XYZ file of C-alpha atoms in Angstrom:
650
model
C 0.000 0.000 0.000
C 2.835 2.355 0.873
C 4.622 1.611 -2.421
C 1.494 2.301 -4.534
C 0.968 5.622 -2.797
C 4.591 6.627 -3.489
C 4.300 5.747 -7.202
C 1.038 7.656 -7.537
C 2.634 10.792 -6.064
C 5.317 10.598 -8.741
C 2.909 9.969 -11.681
C 0.135 12.395 -10.730
C 1.968 15.587 -11.851
C 2.781 14.015 -15.213
C -0.813 12.984 -15.802
C -2.128 16.429 -14.849
C 0.417 18.129 -17.224
C -0.591 15.920 -20.180
C -4.280 16.582 -19.628
C -3.755 20.336 -19.388
C -1.633 20.392 -22.552
C -4.326 18.558 -24.522
C -7.021 21.016 -23.485
C -4.834 23.983 -24.454
C -4.079 22.565 -27.933
C -7.735 21.865 -28.586
C -8.543 25.465 -27.723
C -5.794 26.702 -30.046
C -7.189 24.593 -32.866
C -10.580 26.233 -32.399
C -9.116 29.715 -32.505
C -7.194 28.939 -35.668
C -10.484 27.978 -37.378
C -11.894 31.389 -36.517
C -14.295 30.453 -33.719
C -14.409 29.377 -30.135
C -16.157 26.082 -29.882
C -19.065 25.991 -27.511
C -18.575 22.307 -26.937
C -15.508 20.158 -27.369
C -16.350 16.472 -27.652
C -14.103 14.447 -25.392
C -14.034 11.609 -27.950
C -12.318 13.807 -30.544
C -9.472 14.461 -28.140
C -8.701 10.824 -27.430
C -9.714 8.971 -30.585
C -8.376 11.193 -33.345
C -11.640 11.207 -35.360
C -12.009 13.625 -38.302
C -12.680 17.260 -37.501
C -9.728 17.834 -35.129
C -7.038 17.858 -37.736
C -3.685 16.089 -37.631
C -2.813 17.710 -34.329
C -5.304 15.482 -32.475
C -3.370 12.431 -33.572
C -0.198 13.987 -32.167
C -1.890 14.674 -28.898
C -3.185 11.112 -28.695
C 0.275 9.763 -29.390
C 1.707 12.080 -26.704
C -0.783 10.864 -24.073
C -0.157 7.243 -25.009
C 3.609 7.677 -24.789
C 3.237 9.384 -21.399
C 1.095 6.526 -20.075
C 3.522 3.884 -21.260
C 6.422 5.829 -19.749
C 4.579 6.186 -16.440
C 3.903 2.455 -16.222
C 7.512 1.666 -17.031
C 8.723 4.165 -14.428
C 6.382 2.693 -11.785
C 7.573 -0.843 -12.498
C 11.223 0.198 -12.284
C 10.653 2.132 -9.041
C 8.771 -0.719 -7.314
C 11.375 -3.256 -8.343
C 14.177 -1.047 -7.033
C 12.406 -0.460 -3.735
C 11.894 -4.187 -3.296
C 15.575 -4.899 -3.954
C 16.668 -2.224 -1.451
C 14.215 -3.552 1.175
C 15.488 -7.102 0.767
C 19.100 -5.925 1.008
C 18.296 -4.053 4.243
C 16.659 -7.129 5.805
C 19.646 -9.275 4.852
C 22.012 -6.746 6.408
C 20.090 -6.652 9.691
C 19.971 -10.447 9.879
C 23.697 -10.704 9.329
C 24.313 -8.128 12.074
C 22.306 -10.092 14.694
C 24.018 -13.348 13.704
C 27.439 -11.739 13.976
C 26.556 -10.270 17.385
C 25.284 -13.636 18.656
C 28.392 -15.406 17.399
C 30.613 -12.781 18.974
C 28.752 -13.050 22.296
C 29.107 -16.842 22.429
C 32.886 -16.839 21.880
C 33.853 -13.719 23.825
C 34.860 -12.823 26.562
C 36.784 -15.970 27.485
C 40.053 -14.333 28.404
C 39.013 -12.234 31.455
C 36.847 -14.950 33.028
C 37.932 -17.732 35.393
C 37.602 -21.297 34.102
C 34.553 -22.085 36.236
C 32.501 -19.285 34.705
C 33.669 -20.189 31.211
C 32.416 -23.739 31.649
C 29.136 -22.446 32.991
C 28.590 -20.311 29.890
C 29.262 -23.229 27.588
C 26.910 -25.422 29.544
C 24.170 -22.810 29.427
C 24.488 -22.574 25.642
C 24.417 -26.271 24.893
C 22.262 -27.576 27.711
C 19.500 -25.197 28.762
C 17.920 -28.032 30.775
C 20.790 -30.007 32.322
C 18.827 -32.927 33.690
C 15.436 -34.539 33.766
C 13.250 -33.678 36.730
C 13.053 -36.418 39.352
C 9.917 -37.342 41.225
C 7.941 -34.330 42.406
C 7.685 -35.916 45.828
C 11.416 -35.794 46.420
C 13.044 -33.314 44.050
C 16.797 -33.241 43.966
C 19.365 -30.779 42.695
C 22.282 -31.736 40.494
C 25.346 -33.441 41.910
C 26.391 -30.333 43.805
C 24.709 -27.261 45.135
C 27.079 -25.029 43.192
C 26.000 -26.600 39.905
C 22.405 -25.763 40.667
C 23.420 -22.174 41.286
C 25.465 -21.955 38.087
C 22.696 -23.369 35.939
C 20.150 -20.893 37.215
C 22.491 -17.925 37.066
C 23.490 -18.415 33.434
C 19.930 -17.738 32.350
C 20.232 -14.072 33.160
C 23.944 -13.475 32.502
C 25.096 -11.491 35.542
C 27.308 -8.462 34.899
C 30.500 -10.385 35.614
C 29.851 -12.695 32.680
C 30.022 -11.390 29.142
C 29.771 -7.844 27.815
C 26.111 -7.891 26.810
C 23.950 -5.994 29.334
C 21.707 -8.340 31.314
C 18.734 -6.054 30.629
C 18.742 -7.127 26.960
C 18.155 -10.710 28.040
C 15.423 -10.135 30.595
C 11.681 -10.048 29.934
C 10.311 -6.519 30.047
C 6.936 -7.742 31.264
C 5.709 -10.553 33.506
C 1.996 -11.268 33.962
C 2.794 -12.632 37.439
C 5.827 -11.072 39.128
C 6.952 -12.580 42.454
C 9.538 -10.634 44.462
C 11.610 -12.951 46.647
C 12.840 -16.488 46.045
C 11.793 -18.230 49.256
C 9.095 -20.660 50.310
C 6.220 -18.169 49.994
C 7.117 -17.270 46.404
C 7.460 -20.891 45.351
C 4.143 -21.810 47.013
C 2.467 -18.902 45.224
C 3.963 -19.884 41.862
C 2.736 -23.441 42.272
C -0.723 -22.200 43.252
C -0.908 -19.788 40.305
C 0.066 -22.504 37.838
C -2.482 -24.904 39.354
C -5.333 -22.455 38.778
C -3.963 -20.935 35.561
C -1.981 -23.677 33.717
C -0.766 -21.269 31.032
C 0.429 -18.630 33.480
C 3.817 -16.991 32.988
C 5.460 -16.463 36.368
C 8.737 -14.645 37.033
C 10.462 -14.954 40.433
C 13.116 -12.337 41.229
C 15.510 -13.083 44.098
C 18.693 -11.452 45.328
C 20.078 -14.849 46.373
C 22.183 -16.891 43.931
C 20.100 -20.032 44.568
C 16.868 -21.460 43.243
C 13.957 -21.608 45.741
C 14.755 -23.854 48.711
C 13.443 -24.672 52.192
C 15.218 -23.111 55.173
C 14.356 -25.419 58.131
C 16.965 -28.102 57.287
C 19.708 -25.455 57.498
C 19.354 -25.496 61.280
C 18.063 -29.052 61.677
C 18.779 -32.171 59.620
C 21.774 -30.947 57.606
C 23.822 -30.748 60.813
C 23.186 -34.411 61.599
C 24.286 -35.676 58.181
C 27.154 -38.162 57.966
C 28.011 -37.045 54.425
C 31.224 -34.959 54.474
C 30.124 -33.210 51.271
C 26.726 -32.158 52.624
C 27.618 -28.477 52.285
C 27.924 -29.000 48.531
C 25.173 -31.517 47.859
C 22.705 -29.951 50.323
C 21.085 -33.354 50.561
C 20.213 -34.873 53.889
C 18.550 -37.817 55.517
C 15.324 -37.043 57.271
C 14.518 -38.519 60.670
C 12.628 -41.258 58.812
C 15.786 -42.250 56.919
C 14.712 -40.972 53.499
C 17.024 -38.673 51.609
C 16.028 -35.473 49.899
C 17.341 -32.091 48.763
C 16.611 -28.719 50.309
C 15.648 -27.424 46.840
C 11.940 -27.560 46.047
C 12.612 -28.463 42.411
C 15.695 -29.127 40.250
C 16.857 -26.567 37.653
C 15.112 -28.478 34.863
C 11.748 -27.614 36.430
C 12.174 -23.923 35.590
C 12.343 -22.115 32.261
C 14.948 -19.519 31.331
C 13.839 -15.930 32.042
C 14.544 -14.836 28.455
C 12.131 -17.533 27.228
C 9.234 -16.364 29.390
C 7.713 -14.151 26.678
C 7.815 -16.795 23.965
C 7.001 -20.023 25.803
C 3.624 -21.270 24.616
C 2.299 -23.009 27.735
C 3.793 -20.621 30.269
C 6.045 -21.671 33.127
C 8.027 -20.467 36.121
C 11.293 -18.586 35.589
C 13.702 -17.560 38.336
C 15.901 -14.484 38.023
C 18.678 -14.986 40.585
C 21.157 -12.466 41.950
C 18.901 -9.483 41.215
C 17.431 -7.132 43.792
C 14.355 -4.958 43.316
C 15.264 -1.446 44.490
C 12.218 0.575 43.416
C 8.521 -0.094 42.952
C 6.221 2.059 40.833
C 2.726 1.081 41.980
C 0.914 3.427 39.604
C 2.983 2.371 36.611
C 2.819 -1.341 37.552
C 6.556 -1.827 37.232
C 9.678 -2.388 39.311
C 13.320 -1.413 38.868
C 16.214 -3.794 39.557
C 19.621 -2.892 40.959
C 21.029 -2.803 37.405
C 18.343 -0.250 36.339
C 16.369 -2.876 34.418
C 12.621 -2.246 34.527
C 10.023 -5.023 34.519
C 6.310 -4.333 34.296
C 3.661 -6.643 35.683
C -0.054 -7.327 35.741
C -0.059 -8.747 39.285
C 2.728 -8.697 41.846
C 3.533 -10.606 45.028
C 5.943 -9.235 47.629
C 7.533 -12.135 49.507
C 10.875 -10.618 50.412
C 11.055 -12.273 53.844
C 13.370 -10.632 56.312
C 16.949 -10.109 57.395
C 18.491 -11.410 60.636
C 18.722 -8.908 63.434
C 22.057 -8.141 65.028
C 22.950 -6.685 68.409
C 23.957 -3.041 68.325
C 26.883 -3.736 70.643
C 28.251 -6.121 68.002
C 27.650 -3.708 65.131
C 29.559 -1.026 67.023
C 32.376 -3.376 68.070
C 34.398 -2.982 64.888
C 35.461 -4.932 61.832
C 37.368 -7.696 63.656
C 34.297 -8.606 65.694
C 31.956 -8.468 62.694
C 34.258 -10.773 60.694
C 33.844 -13.365 63.451
C 30.064 -13.041 63.700
C 27.484 -15.055 61.743
C 23.915 -13.903 61.123
C 22.333 -17.237 60.250
C 19.731 -17.226 57.471
C 20.874 -18.516 54.069
C 22.711 -21.415 52.441
C 25.963 -19.473 52.452
C 25.556 -18.965 56.221
C 25.211 -22.712 56.754
C 28.317 -23.403 54.693
C 30.271 -20.703 56.477
C 29.281 -21.842 59.972
C 29.978 -25.476 59.140
C 33.490 -24.522 58.074
C 34.000 -22.355 61.166
C 32.847 -25.137 63.501
C 35.568 -27.417 62.128
C 38.361 -24.865 62.550
C 37.767 -23.116 65.881
C 37.719 -24.223 69.500
C 34.717 -22.251 70.766
C 31.416 -20.959 69.357
C 28.921 -18.820 71.285
C 25.283 -18.601 70.203
C 23.417 -15.512 71.354
C 19.673 -16.142 71.441
C 17.384 -18.642 73.132
C 14.570 -18.903 70.589
C 13.862 -21.533 67.949
C 16.904 -20.925 65.758
C 19.345 -20.403 68.624
C 18.236 -23.540 70.469
C 18.257 -25.683 67.324
C 21.774 -24.558 66.371
C 22.967 -25.045 69.954
C 21.741 -28.659 69.981
C 23.163 -29.336 66.520
C 26.600 -27.927 67.334
C 26.483 -29.497 70.799
C 26.001 -32.903 69.219
C 29.025 -32.208 67.010
C 31.080 -31.130 70.048
C 30.976 -34.684 71.373
C 33.031 -35.741 68.344
C 35.604 -32.952 68.680
C 36.996 -30.465 71.175
C 34.495 -27.776 70.135
C 33.044 -25.760 73.007
C 29.451 -24.644 72.420
C 28.007 -21.835 74.555
C 24.443 -20.511 74.379
C 23.374 -17.325 76.149
C 20.071 -15.456 76.278
C 18.278 -12.915 78.502
C 15.363 -15.218 79.419
C 15.377 -17.677 82.318
C 15.322 -20.698 80.014
C 15.380 -21.855 76.398
C 12.449 -20.582 74.330
C 11.303 -18.593 77.343
C 9.154 -16.303 75.185
C 7.119 -19.249 73.914
C 7.058 -22.029 76.511
C 5.663 -21.832 80.029
C 8.451 -21.350 82.566
C 8.406 -24.916 83.859
C 8.674 -26.341 80.356
C 11.310 -23.811 79.371
C 13.455 -24.882 82.310
C 13.011 -28.546 81.374
C 14.076 -27.735 77.798
C 17.164 -25.936 79.069
C 18.275 -29.063 80.929
C 17.695 -31.064 77.760
C 19.916 -28.678 75.774
C 22.653 -28.977 78.401
C 22.616 -32.748 78.000
C 23.422 -32.213 74.316
C 26.819 -30.790 75.329
C 25.911 -27.107 75.412
C 27.005 -24.705 78.133
C 23.887 -22.587 78.781
C 24.059 -19.094 80.292
C 20.581 -17.800 81.142
C 19.620 -14.239 82.106
C 22.644 -13.028 80.157
C 22.517 -9.494 78.773
C 25.416 -8.527 76.506
C 27.052 -5.239 77.496
C 29.934 -5.133 75.020
C 32.059 -7.282 72.707
C 35.777 -6.756 72.047
C 38.530 -8.544 70.134
C 41.678 -9.198 72.118
C 44.521 -11.701 71.781
C 42.823 -13.583 68.926
C 39.702 -14.046 71.062
C 36.292 -12.415 71.231
C 35.458 -11.211 74.719
C 31.769 -10.923 75.552
C 31.141 -8.733 78.596
C 27.770 -9.302 80.291
C 25.942 -6.672 82.303
C 26.182 -8.764 85.495
C 29.977 -8.811 85.239
C 30.461 -12.232 83.652
C 33.050 -12.545 80.901
C 32.907 -15.108 78.081
C 35.826 -15.734 75.755
C 35.093 -17.372 72.423
C 36.357 -17.672 68.840
C 33.105 -17.053 66.962
C 29.632 -15.632 67.605
C 26.335 -16.702 66.064
C 23.619 -14.086 66.527
C 20.104 -15.567 66.530
C 17.971 -12.812 68.024
C 15.092 -12.640 65.560
C 14.184 -11.416 62.109
C 13.554 -7.933 60.770
C 10.903 -7.987 57.995
C 12.204 -6.624 54.710
C 10.072 -3.573 53.891
C 12.557 -1.752 51.654
C 9.925 -1.217 48.944
C 7.407 0.418 51.273
C 8.615 3.974 50.645
C 8.894 3.857 46.854
C 5.699 1.828 46.554
C 3.693 3.904 49.023
C 2.809 0.758 50.988
C 1.792 0.804 54.652
C 4.034 -0.745 57.308
C 2.432 -1.947 60.538
C 3.794 -0.010 63.507
C 3.139 -2.794 66.047
C 4.184 -6.004 64.327
C 6.272 -4.715 61.433
C 5.874 -5.913 57.867
C 3.565 -4.741 55.086
C 0.044 -4.235 56.346
C -2.450 -6.248 54.266
C -6.085 -7.316 54.565
C -7.459 -10.803 55.169
C -6.962 -11.608 51.462
C -3.270 -10.612 51.818
C -3.745 -7.586 49.552
C -1.772 -4.381 49.956
C -3.209 -2.852 46.755
C -5.691 -4.022 44.138
C -2.988 -5.905 42.210
C -0.300 -6.309 44.913
C -0.214 -9.103 47.489
C 2.194 -9.864 50.344
C 2.993 -13.287 51.847
C 5.434 -14.928 54.231
C 7.525 -13.218 56.903
C 6.965 -9.747 55.420
C 3.144 -9.855 55.656
C 1.276 -8.349 58.600
C -2.142 -9.790 57.870
C -5.573 -9.831 59.439
C -6.487 -13.250 60.789
C -10.290 -13.489 60.871
C -9.996 -15.701 63.982
C -7.092 -14.228 65.940
C -6.818 -10.655 64.707
C -3.812 -8.898 63.176
C -0.639 -10.984 63.155
C 2.767 -11.480 61.586
C 4.251 -14.990 61.561
C 7.828 -16.101 60.809
C 7.651 -19.821 60.127
C 8.007 -22.212 57.209
C 4.441 -23.476 57.226
C 3.026 -19.957 57.331
C 5.099 -19.178 54.235
C 3.537 -22.218 52.549
C -0.025 -21.361 53.584
C 0.153 -17.612 52.917
C 2.007 -18.076 49.632
C -0.561 -20.581 48.440
C -3.436 -18.282 49.446
C -1.834 -15.269 47.754
C -1.370 -17.283 44.569
C -5.015 -18.325 44.601
C -6.168 -14.753 45.152
C -3.902 -13.482 42.388
C -5.899 -15.727 40.054
C -9.262 -14.455 41.312
C -10.135 -16.686 44.298
C -10.743 -13.795 46.764
C -10.319 -16.060 49.814
C -9.640 -14.711 53.323
C -6.895 -16.087 55.562
C -8.548 -18.707 57.748
C -6.298 -21.773 57.607
C -4.151 -21.702 60.749
C -0.547 -22.442 59.868
C 1.590 -24.499 62.209
C 5.263 -24.454 63.088
C 7.598 -26.965 64.628
C 10.990 -27.184 66.258
C 13.184 -30.217 66.913
C 15.929 -30.366 69.508
C 17.517 -33.347 67.831
C 15.734 -36.555 66.817
C 14.304 -37.258 70.295
C 12.533 -34.045 71.376
C 10.262 -31.919 69.261
C 7.056 -29.980 69.320
C 4.470 -28.574 66.976
C 2.486 -25.406 67.593
C -0.419 -23.492 66.131
C -2.078 -20.160 66.806
C -0.757 -17.589 69.273
C 1.809 -19.192 71.575
C 3.122 -16.552 73.961
C 4.440 -17.351 77.412
C 2.830 -14.165 78.747
C -0.621 -15.721 78.195
C -2.273 -18.029 80.746
C -1.534 -21.675 79.932
C -2.862 -25.072 80.906
C -0.648 -28.116 80.298
C -1.709 -31.744 80.305
C 1.127 -34.306 80.168
C 1.556 -38.050 79.987
C 4.390 -40.537 80.012
C 6.209 -40.722 76.683
C 6.872 -43.910 74.777
C 9.442 -44.856 72.151
C 7.152 -43.666 69.356
C 6.770 -40.169 70.832
C 9.768 -38.606 69.085
C 10.270 -36.554 65.901
C 12.098 -39.499 64.367
C 9.196 -41.876 64.982
C 6.701 -39.268 63.754
C 8.444 -38.785 60.420
C 8.775 -42.534 59.975
C 5.015 -42.801 60.349
C 4.073 -39.840 58.147
C 6.793 -40.356 55.543
C 7.790 -36.688 55.453
C 10.621 -34.801 57.083
C 9.115 -31.354 56.682
C 6.086 -32.103 58.795
C 3.991 -29.214 57.538
C 3.772 -30.958 54.150
C 1.485 -33.559 55.686
C -0.113 -31.436 58.404
C -1.391 -28.452 56.459
C -3.468 -30.466 54.031
C -5.448 -32.316 56.708
C -8.600 -31.034 58.344
C -10.341 -32.522 61.349
C -14.101 -32.487 60.989
C -14.931 -34.076 64.331
C -12.426 -35.031 66.982
C -12.987 -38.230 68.961
C -11.779 -38.290 72.524
C -9.756 -41.184 73.860
C -11.556 -43.503 76.269
C -8.305 -44.604 77.898
C -8.043 -43.186 81.450
C -5.157 -40.883 82.196
C -2.308 -42.749 83.868
C -0.506 -41.380 86.869
C 2.790 -39.739 85.881
C 5.395 -40.902 88.397
C 7.869 -38.070 87.823
C 6.039 -34.755 87.686
C 9.100 -33.077 86.192
C 9.358 -35.522 83.301
C 7.374 -33.839 80.555
C 7.558 -36.724 78.125
C 4.594 -35.696 75.986
C 1.590 -33.464 76.368
C -0.592 -30.596 75.212
C -0.246 -26.962 76.292
C -3.253 -24.681 75.777
C -2.778 -20.888 75.535
C -5.819 -18.885 76.639
C -7.114 -15.390 75.946
C -10.407 -14.428 77.578
C -10.897 -18.107 78.491
C -10.770 -19.106 74.809
C -7.996 -21.306 73.391
C -5.961 -19.205 70.950
C -2.824 -21.352 70.761
C -1.782 -24.977 71.263
C 1.610 -26.679 71.564
C 1.831 -30.425 71.021
C 4.871 -31.545 72.991
C 6.216 -34.770 71.483
C 2.690 -35.362 70.173
C 2.630 -35.658 66.392
C 0.110 -36.026 63.559
C -2.658 -34.405 65.640
C -2.476 -30.911 64.214
C -5.899 -31.065 62.472
C -7.510 -31.550 65.890
C -5.703 -28.507 67.291
C -6.659 -26.473 64.245
C -10.340 -27.276 64.713
C -10.285 -26.315 68.407
C -8.902 -22.868 67.559
C -11.289 -22.468 64.643
C -14.315 -23.224 66.853
C -13.281 -20.499 69.323
C -15.313 -21.927 72.216
C -14.782 -21.779 75.969
C -13.940 -25.113 77.622
C -14.770 -25.848 81.239
C -12.264 -28.694 81.559
C -9.199 -28.681 79.310
C -8.206 -32.111 80.642
C -11.141 -33.472 78.702
C -10.112 -31.502 75.630
C -6.612 -32.994 75.910
C -8.122 -36.457 75.507
C -8.944 -35.506 71.916
C -5.213 -35.841 71.208
C -5.035 -39.397 72.582
C -1.984 -38.560 74.666
C -2.786 -41.255 77.220
C -2.683 -44.072 74.703
C 0.463 -46.219 74.540
């Protein structure tokens, strides 16, 4: 169409000139005959019939020659344009091929061999291995290979000269910020409800999505000397699995997200989102790349807190301090524990107590001294009733840990190749390395640029019961301060909550509009023999009622996982729902040793209503606990309620 219009513009002046010339000659012919014709037949001008003289024939020949010339000129012009267009297309194609060839062979010289091999592998094998069973996914032979495979998809700045922004998708229908459990659960939920969905996960970690609990639990009890590389472990039930949710072959390359026909999940590793434009529906990465979205999930988790006295202590102290959170922290601490004589863990909560037991178990095989200190009177003093906290402390001591309770750190110094921890009561602790496990600070870095509200009481992004912060923005996991329709506003920092909230956010991103009602659980194991599961609000400041019984050989985390077949217990617990609990008819036996809390149930009360439950060495009963909290009823005798958990059965 464009070519025809161009030709017509060139021929139109010629046609108008010929027509004007003919009319002028006809008029001259009339004047020469002595009169002005009142009517000039059009046929005489074009056919050369008698009456016009010989000039009419000339004019007809002139018009015919002009027409033939115009057609010839048009044909020549169109043919030339077509040849130039084809030459231009060929030139552009050759340029892109030359650039691609140049990119694949350069820059080998400035890169170390490991990166060079990674580039070659990414070019020839975009999917390095077939996905194993979805029940027990496994990474490649080493954890570093899994990292390399995922990283090559987005070409970090250190590799190659081509900007990474040219390789990244400019738009993602579903954009998930954060590469943890909540993001993966959301991606799986989105794909289940929308099989053709295109999901992009952006994470600042170099690893594909993985589960964090084994980093402080099972990995430390592995007999495999290469566990820090394989990141595979044996669960308490003896089965082996990887900490990665899925192998690299499960994901698609980010640059393929736009073109893949049936959608998929892509992971962009090593990239941090630094700015969020809520009105423009786009985010900016730390390399200035912009990615727009239709719907966005914020699941950025949190960062470990540190003590201010340590932050102010100087570089030498900070170099000998671990803030435990990621895979690299596990690898670093494992290496430290094999090369130093003393490690001190500051913190008496879940993470601190788990690491203390794990390292204490290792200390029996070496000369490693393990010290745990915290301001509370006993381990997990903010969660457990005082009597049970004290019992737990004695259990931790039996694992080879030196426990210092009611210890407030005043200052930390580095002197004579030792860290000196000065306590406010005058005690002095000398150690080689410090592990700080004093809680998590929710990552709300995008709140300012995105204009999102941060809860002043609990921290985290403030969202409604559907986990929405805006009409097309959701928040899940540790960073979400959500409204629980049963227990009010809350923020939870546990694996199972990340699973539940991520799954719910994914469903709502695809139009489900469901409120948060499913109570997530959490668990902690102090080795293979003592563990507990909890649900709801468990706060030692609340009134509690505990009902205990004598434990048997099957009342351990190891026995529980052997029965359920899963090591991450939330995988089996969260899917079950108790419709009607049946109380045990077995009478409660007399516990000979009142201080031996072998197994039992602890109820947490608020206004005489059960708002939280801990199952102490009682497993696979979480659906019953969930129903009790959901019902929200007052109970006259909680001893009768405890029978619903069959704790008195052998």
